[in-house]
PDB file of C-alpha atoms in Angstrom:
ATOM      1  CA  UNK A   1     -29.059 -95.180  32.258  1.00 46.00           C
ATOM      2  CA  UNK A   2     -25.940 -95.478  34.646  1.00 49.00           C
ATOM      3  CA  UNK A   3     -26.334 -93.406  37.543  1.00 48.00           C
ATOM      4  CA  UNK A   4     -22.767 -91.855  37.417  1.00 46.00           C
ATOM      5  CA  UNK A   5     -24.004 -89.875  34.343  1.00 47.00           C
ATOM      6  CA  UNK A   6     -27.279 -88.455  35.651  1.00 49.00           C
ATOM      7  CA  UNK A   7     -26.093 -87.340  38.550  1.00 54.00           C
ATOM      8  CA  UNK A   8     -29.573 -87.263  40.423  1.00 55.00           C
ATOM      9  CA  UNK A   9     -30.735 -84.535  38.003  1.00 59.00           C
ATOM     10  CA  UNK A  10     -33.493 -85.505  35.803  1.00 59.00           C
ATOM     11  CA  UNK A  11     -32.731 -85.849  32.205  1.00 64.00           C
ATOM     12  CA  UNK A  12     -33.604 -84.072  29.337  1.00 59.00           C
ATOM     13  CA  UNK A  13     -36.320 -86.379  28.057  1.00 65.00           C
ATOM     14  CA  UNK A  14     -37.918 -86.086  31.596  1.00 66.00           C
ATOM     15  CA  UNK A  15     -38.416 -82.599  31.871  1.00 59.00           C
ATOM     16  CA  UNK A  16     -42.554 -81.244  31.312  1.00 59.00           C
ATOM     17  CA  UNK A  17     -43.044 -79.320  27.760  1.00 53.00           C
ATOM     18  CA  UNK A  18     -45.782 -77.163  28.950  1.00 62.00           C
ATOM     19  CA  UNK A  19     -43.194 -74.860  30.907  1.00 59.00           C
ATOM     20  CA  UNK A  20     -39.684 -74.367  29.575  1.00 59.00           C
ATOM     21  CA  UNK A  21     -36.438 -73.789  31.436  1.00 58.00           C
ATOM     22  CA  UNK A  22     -36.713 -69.370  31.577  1.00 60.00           C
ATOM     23  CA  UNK A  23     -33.616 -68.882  33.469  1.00 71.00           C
ATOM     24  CA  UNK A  24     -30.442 -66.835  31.451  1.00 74.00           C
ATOM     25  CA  UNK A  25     -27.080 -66.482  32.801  1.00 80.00           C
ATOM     26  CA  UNK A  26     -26.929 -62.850  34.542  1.00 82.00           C
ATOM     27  CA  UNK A  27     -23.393 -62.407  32.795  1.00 86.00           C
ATOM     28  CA  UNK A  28     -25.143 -63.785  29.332  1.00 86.00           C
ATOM     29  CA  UNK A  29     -28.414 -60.954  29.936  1.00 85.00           C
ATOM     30  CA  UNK A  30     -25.580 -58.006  31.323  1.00 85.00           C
ATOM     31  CA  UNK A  31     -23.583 -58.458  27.968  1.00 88.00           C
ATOM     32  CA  UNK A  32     -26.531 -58.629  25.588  1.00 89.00           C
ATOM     33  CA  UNK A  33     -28.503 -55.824  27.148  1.00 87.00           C
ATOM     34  CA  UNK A  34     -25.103 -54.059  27.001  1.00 88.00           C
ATOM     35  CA  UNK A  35     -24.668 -54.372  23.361  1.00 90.00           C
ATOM     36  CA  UNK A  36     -28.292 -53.521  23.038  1.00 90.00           C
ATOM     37  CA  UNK A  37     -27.229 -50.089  24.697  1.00 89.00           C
ATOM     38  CA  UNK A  38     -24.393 -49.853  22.832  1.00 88.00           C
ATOM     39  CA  UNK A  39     -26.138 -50.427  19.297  1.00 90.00           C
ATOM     40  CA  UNK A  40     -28.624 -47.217  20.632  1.00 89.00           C
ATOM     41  CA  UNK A  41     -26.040 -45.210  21.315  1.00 88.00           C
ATOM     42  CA  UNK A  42     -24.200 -44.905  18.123  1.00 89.00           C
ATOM     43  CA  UNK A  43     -27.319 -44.397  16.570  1.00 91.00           C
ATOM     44  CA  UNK A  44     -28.705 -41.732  18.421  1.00 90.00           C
ATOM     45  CA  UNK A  45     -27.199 -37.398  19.505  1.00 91.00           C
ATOM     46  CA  UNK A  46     -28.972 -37.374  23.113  1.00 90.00           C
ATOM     47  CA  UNK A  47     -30.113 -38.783  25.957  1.00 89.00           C
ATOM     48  CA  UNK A  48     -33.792 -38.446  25.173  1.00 90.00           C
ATOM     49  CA  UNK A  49     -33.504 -40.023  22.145  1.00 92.00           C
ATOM     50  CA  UNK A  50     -31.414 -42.862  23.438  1.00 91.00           C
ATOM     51  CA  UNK A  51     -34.012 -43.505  26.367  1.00 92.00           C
ATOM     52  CA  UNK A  52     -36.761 -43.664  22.879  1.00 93.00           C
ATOM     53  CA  UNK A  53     -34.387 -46.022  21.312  1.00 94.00           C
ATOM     54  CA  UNK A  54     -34.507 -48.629  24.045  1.00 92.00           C
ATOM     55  CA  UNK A  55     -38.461 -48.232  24.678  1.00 93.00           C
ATOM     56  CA  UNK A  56     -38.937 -48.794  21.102  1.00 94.00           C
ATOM     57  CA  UNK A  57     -36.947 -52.114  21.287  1.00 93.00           C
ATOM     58  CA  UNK A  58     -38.783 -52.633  24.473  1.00 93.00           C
ATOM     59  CA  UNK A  59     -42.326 -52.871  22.949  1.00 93.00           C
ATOM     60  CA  UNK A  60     -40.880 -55.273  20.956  1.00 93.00           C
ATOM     61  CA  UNK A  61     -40.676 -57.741  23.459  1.00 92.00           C
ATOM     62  CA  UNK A  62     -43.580 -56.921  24.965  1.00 92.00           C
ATOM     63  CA  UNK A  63     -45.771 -57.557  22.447  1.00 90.00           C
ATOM     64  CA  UNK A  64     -43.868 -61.436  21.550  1.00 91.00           C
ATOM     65  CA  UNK A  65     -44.383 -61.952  25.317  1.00 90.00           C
ATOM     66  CA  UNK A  66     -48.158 -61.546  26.168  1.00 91.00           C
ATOM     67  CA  UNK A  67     -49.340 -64.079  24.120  1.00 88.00           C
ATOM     68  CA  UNK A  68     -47.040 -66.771  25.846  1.00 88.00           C
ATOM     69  CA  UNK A  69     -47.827 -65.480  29.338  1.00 88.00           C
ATOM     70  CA  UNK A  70     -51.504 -65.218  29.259  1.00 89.00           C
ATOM     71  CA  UNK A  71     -51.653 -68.404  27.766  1.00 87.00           C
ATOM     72  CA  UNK A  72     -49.514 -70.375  30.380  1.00 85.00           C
ATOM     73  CA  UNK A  73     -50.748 -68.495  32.914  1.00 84.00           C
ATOM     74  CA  UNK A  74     -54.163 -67.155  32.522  1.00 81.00           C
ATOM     75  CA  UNK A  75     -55.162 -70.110  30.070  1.00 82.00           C
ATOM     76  CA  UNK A  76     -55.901 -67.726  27.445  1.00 77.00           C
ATOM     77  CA  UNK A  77     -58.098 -65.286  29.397  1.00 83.00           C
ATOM     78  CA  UNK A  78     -57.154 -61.885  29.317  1.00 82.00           C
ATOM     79  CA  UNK A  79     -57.365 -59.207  31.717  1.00 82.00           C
ATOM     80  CA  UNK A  80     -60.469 -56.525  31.781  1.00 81.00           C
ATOM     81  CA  UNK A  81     -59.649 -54.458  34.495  1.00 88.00           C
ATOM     82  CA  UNK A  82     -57.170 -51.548  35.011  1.00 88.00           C
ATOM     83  CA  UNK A  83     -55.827 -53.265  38.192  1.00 90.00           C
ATOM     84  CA  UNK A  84     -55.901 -56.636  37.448  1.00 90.00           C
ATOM     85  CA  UNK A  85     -53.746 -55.872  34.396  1.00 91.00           C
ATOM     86  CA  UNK A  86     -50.868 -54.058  36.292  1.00 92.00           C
ATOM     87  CA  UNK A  87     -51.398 -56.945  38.713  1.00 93.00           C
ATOM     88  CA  UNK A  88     -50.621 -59.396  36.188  1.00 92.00           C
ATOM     89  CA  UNK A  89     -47.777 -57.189  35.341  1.00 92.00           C
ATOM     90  CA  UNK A  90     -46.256 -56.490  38.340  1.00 92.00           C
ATOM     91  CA  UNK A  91     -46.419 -60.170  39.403  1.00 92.00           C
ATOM     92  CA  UNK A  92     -46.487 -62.935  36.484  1.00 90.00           C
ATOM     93  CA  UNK A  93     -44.891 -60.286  33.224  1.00 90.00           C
ATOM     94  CA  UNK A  94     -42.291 -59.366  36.252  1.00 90.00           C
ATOM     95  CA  UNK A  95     -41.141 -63.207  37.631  1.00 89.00           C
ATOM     96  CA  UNK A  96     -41.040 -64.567  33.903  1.00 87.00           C
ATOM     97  CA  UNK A  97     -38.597 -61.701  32.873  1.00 87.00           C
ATOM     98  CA  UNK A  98     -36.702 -60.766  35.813  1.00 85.00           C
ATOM     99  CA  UNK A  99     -37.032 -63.609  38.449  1.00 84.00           C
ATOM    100  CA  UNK A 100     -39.120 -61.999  41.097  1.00 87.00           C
ATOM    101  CA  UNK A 101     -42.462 -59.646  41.323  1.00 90.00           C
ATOM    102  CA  UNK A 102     -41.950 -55.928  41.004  1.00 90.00           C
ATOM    103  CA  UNK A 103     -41.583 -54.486  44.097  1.00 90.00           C
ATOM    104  CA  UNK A 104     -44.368 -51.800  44.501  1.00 90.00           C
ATOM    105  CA  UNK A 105     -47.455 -50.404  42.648  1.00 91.00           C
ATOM    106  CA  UNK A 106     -49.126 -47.337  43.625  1.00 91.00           C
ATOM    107  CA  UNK A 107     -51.789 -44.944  42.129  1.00 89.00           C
ATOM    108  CA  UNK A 108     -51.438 -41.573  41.955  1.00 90.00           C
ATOM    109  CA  UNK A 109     -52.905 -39.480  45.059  1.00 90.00           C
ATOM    110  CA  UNK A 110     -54.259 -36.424  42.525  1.00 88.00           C
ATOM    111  CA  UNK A 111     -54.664 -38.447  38.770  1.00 86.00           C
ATOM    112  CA  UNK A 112     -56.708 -41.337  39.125  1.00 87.00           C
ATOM    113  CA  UNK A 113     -55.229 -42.270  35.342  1.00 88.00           C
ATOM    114  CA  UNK A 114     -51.541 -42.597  36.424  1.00 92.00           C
ATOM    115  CA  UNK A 115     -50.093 -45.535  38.136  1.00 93.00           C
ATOM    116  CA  UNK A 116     -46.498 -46.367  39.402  1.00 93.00           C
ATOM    117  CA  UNK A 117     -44.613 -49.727  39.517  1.00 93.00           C
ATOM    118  CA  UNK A 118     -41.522 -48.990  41.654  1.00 91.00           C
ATOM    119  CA  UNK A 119     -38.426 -51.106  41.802  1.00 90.00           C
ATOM    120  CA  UNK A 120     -35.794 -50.100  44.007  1.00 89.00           C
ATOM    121  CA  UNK A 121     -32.686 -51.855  42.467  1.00 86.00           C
ATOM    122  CA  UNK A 122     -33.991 -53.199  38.273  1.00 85.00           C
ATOM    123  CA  UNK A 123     -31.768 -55.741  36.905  1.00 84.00           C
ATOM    124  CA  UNK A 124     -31.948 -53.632  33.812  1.00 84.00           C
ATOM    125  CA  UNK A 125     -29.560 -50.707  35.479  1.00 82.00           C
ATOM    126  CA  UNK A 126     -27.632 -52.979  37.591  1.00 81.00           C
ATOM    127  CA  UNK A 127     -24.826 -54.035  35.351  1.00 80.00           C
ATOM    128  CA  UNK A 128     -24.900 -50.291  33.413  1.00 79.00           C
ATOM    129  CA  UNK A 129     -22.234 -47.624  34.224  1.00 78.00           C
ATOM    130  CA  UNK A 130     -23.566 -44.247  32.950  1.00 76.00           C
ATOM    131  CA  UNK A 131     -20.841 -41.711  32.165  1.00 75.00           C
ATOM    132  CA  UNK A 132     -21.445 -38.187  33.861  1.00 77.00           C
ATOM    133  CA  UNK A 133     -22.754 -36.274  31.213  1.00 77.00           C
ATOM    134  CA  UNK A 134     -24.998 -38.937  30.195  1.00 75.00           C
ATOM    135  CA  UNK A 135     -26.075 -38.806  33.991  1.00 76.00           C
ATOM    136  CA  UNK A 136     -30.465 -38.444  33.423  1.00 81.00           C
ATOM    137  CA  UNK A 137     -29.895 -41.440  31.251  1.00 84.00           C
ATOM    138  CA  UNK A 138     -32.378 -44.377  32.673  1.00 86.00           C
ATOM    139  CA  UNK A 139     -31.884 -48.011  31.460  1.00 87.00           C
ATOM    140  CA  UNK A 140     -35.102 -48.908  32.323  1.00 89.00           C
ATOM    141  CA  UNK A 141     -36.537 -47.365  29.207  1.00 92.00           C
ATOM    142  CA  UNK A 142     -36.801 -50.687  27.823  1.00 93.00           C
ATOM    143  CA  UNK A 143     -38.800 -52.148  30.637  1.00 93.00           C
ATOM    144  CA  UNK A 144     -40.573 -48.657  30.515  1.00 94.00           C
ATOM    145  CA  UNK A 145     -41.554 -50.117  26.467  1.00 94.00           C
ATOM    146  CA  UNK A 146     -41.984 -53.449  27.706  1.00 94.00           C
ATOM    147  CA  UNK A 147     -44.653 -52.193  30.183  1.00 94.00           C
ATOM    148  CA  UNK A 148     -46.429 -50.392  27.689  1.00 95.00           C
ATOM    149  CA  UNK A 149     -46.643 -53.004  24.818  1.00 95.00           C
ATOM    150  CA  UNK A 150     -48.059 -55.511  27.287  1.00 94.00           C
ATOM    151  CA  UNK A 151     -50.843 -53.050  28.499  1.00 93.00           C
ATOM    152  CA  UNK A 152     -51.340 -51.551  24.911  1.00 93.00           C
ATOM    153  CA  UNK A 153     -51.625 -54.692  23.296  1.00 92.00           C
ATOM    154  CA  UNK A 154     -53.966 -55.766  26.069  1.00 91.00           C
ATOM    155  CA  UNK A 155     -56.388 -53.213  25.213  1.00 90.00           C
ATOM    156  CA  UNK A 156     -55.282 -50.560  27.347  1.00 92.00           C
ATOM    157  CA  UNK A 157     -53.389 -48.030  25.770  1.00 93.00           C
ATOM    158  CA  UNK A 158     -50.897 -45.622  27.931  1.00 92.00           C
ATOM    159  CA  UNK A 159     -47.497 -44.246  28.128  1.00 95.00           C
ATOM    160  CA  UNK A 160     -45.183 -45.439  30.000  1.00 93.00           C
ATOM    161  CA  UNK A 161     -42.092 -43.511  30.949  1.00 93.00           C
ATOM    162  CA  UNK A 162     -38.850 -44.525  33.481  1.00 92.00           C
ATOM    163  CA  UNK A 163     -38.013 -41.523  36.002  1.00 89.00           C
ATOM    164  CA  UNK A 164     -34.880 -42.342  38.821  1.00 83.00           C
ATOM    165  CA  UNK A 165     -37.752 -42.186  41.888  1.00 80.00           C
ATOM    166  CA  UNK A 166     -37.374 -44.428  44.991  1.00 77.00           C
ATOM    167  CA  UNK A 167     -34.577 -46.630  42.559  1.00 83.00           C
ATOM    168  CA  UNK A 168     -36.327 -46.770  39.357  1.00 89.00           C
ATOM    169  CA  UNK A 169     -40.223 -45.599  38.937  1.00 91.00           C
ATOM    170  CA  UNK A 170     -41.928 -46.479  35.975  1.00 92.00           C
ATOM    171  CA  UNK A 171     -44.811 -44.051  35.445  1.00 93.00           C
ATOM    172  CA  UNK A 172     -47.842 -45.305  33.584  1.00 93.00           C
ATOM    173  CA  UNK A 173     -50.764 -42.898  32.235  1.00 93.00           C
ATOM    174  CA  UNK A 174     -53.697 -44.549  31.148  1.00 91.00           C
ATOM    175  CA  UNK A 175     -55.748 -43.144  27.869  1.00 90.00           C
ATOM    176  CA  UNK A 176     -59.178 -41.417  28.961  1.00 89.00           C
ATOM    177  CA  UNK A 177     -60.712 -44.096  27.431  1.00 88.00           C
ATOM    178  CA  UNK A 178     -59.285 -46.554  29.462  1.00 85.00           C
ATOM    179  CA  UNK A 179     -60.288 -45.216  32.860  1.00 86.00           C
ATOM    180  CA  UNK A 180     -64.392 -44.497  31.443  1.00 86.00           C
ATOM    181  CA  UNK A 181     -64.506 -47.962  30.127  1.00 86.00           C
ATOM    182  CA  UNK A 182     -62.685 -49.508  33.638  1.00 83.00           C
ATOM    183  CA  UNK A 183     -65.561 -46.889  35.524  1.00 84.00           C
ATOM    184  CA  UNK A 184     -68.100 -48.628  33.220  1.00 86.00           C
ATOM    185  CA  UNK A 185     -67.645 -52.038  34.345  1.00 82.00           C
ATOM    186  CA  UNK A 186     -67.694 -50.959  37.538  1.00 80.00           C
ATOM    187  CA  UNK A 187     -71.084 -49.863  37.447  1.00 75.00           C
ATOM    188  CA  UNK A 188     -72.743 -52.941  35.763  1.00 58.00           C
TER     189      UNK A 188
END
């Protein structure tokens, strides 16, 4: 191939199959989560309901994703511990959507079921101008639905909410369940 066309990038036919291109335009993501928001809110009389809305269409996504992820990255093994699945979260579920890890995850001082992955400025909110009486309303919803197809779908089920906290907080309470069978393995 002549040299002037290729222009030291490799070529199409070069490039590995077992991991695809991820990157999206910002401006591409910005107008289509924008419509997204858009499409919710003619649909929907409040805030509350809106904020449902985009968790709904956030589970979604969640749920199409895991497969893909664990299998490129965790060759098909899945997660069986509380931690190690917010880990995997935080860190591989967080670079594949948004570029980089999550900034912070924390457990609760008093609730030993309730975690928190914090990020102080979410892509999702960054290109979203919320009018003032629409002022509680918290984009992140959809990574808040995300969040809790991926661990719900992984076996442990919780509710996942997005609270303005430190940028955005998304607040994750684990079933009962879920914490006896993580205290379980533990004591094997």
């Amino acid at each position: 191939m002549d040299s002037r066309f290729s222009r030291g990038k490799s070529t199409i036919l070069e490039r590995s199959l077992a991991r695809p291109k991820t990157e999206v335009s910002l401006s591409a993501f910005a107008l289509l989560f924008s419509e997204i928001v858009q499409y919710c809110q003619n649909r929907v009389y409040s805030v509350s309901e809106l904020q449902a809305k985009l968790s709904e269409l956030g589970q979604q996504v969640g749920c199409r994703i895991l497969d893909p992820l664990v299998m490129r990255e965790k060759n098909g093994k899945r997660e069986t511990k509380v931690i190690s699945a917010l880990l995997f979260i935080k860190v591989v579920a967080w670079k594949a959507l948004f570029g980089k890890e999550a900034d912070k995850l924390e457990q609760a001082n008093d609730d030993d079921k309730t975690y928190y992955i914090i990020e102080k400025d979410p892509l999702i909110n960054a290109y979203i101008s919320v009018p003032k009486e629409n002022s509680t309303l918290n984009c992140a919803s959809f990574t808040a639905g995300i969040v809790e197809s991926l661990l719900t779908c992984s076996g442990f089920p919780a509710k996942v909410t997005a609270h303005w906290h430190k940028g955005t907080t998304l607040m994750i309470k684990f079933d009962e369940s879920v914490i006896a069978r993580d205290k379980a393995l533990d004591g094997r």
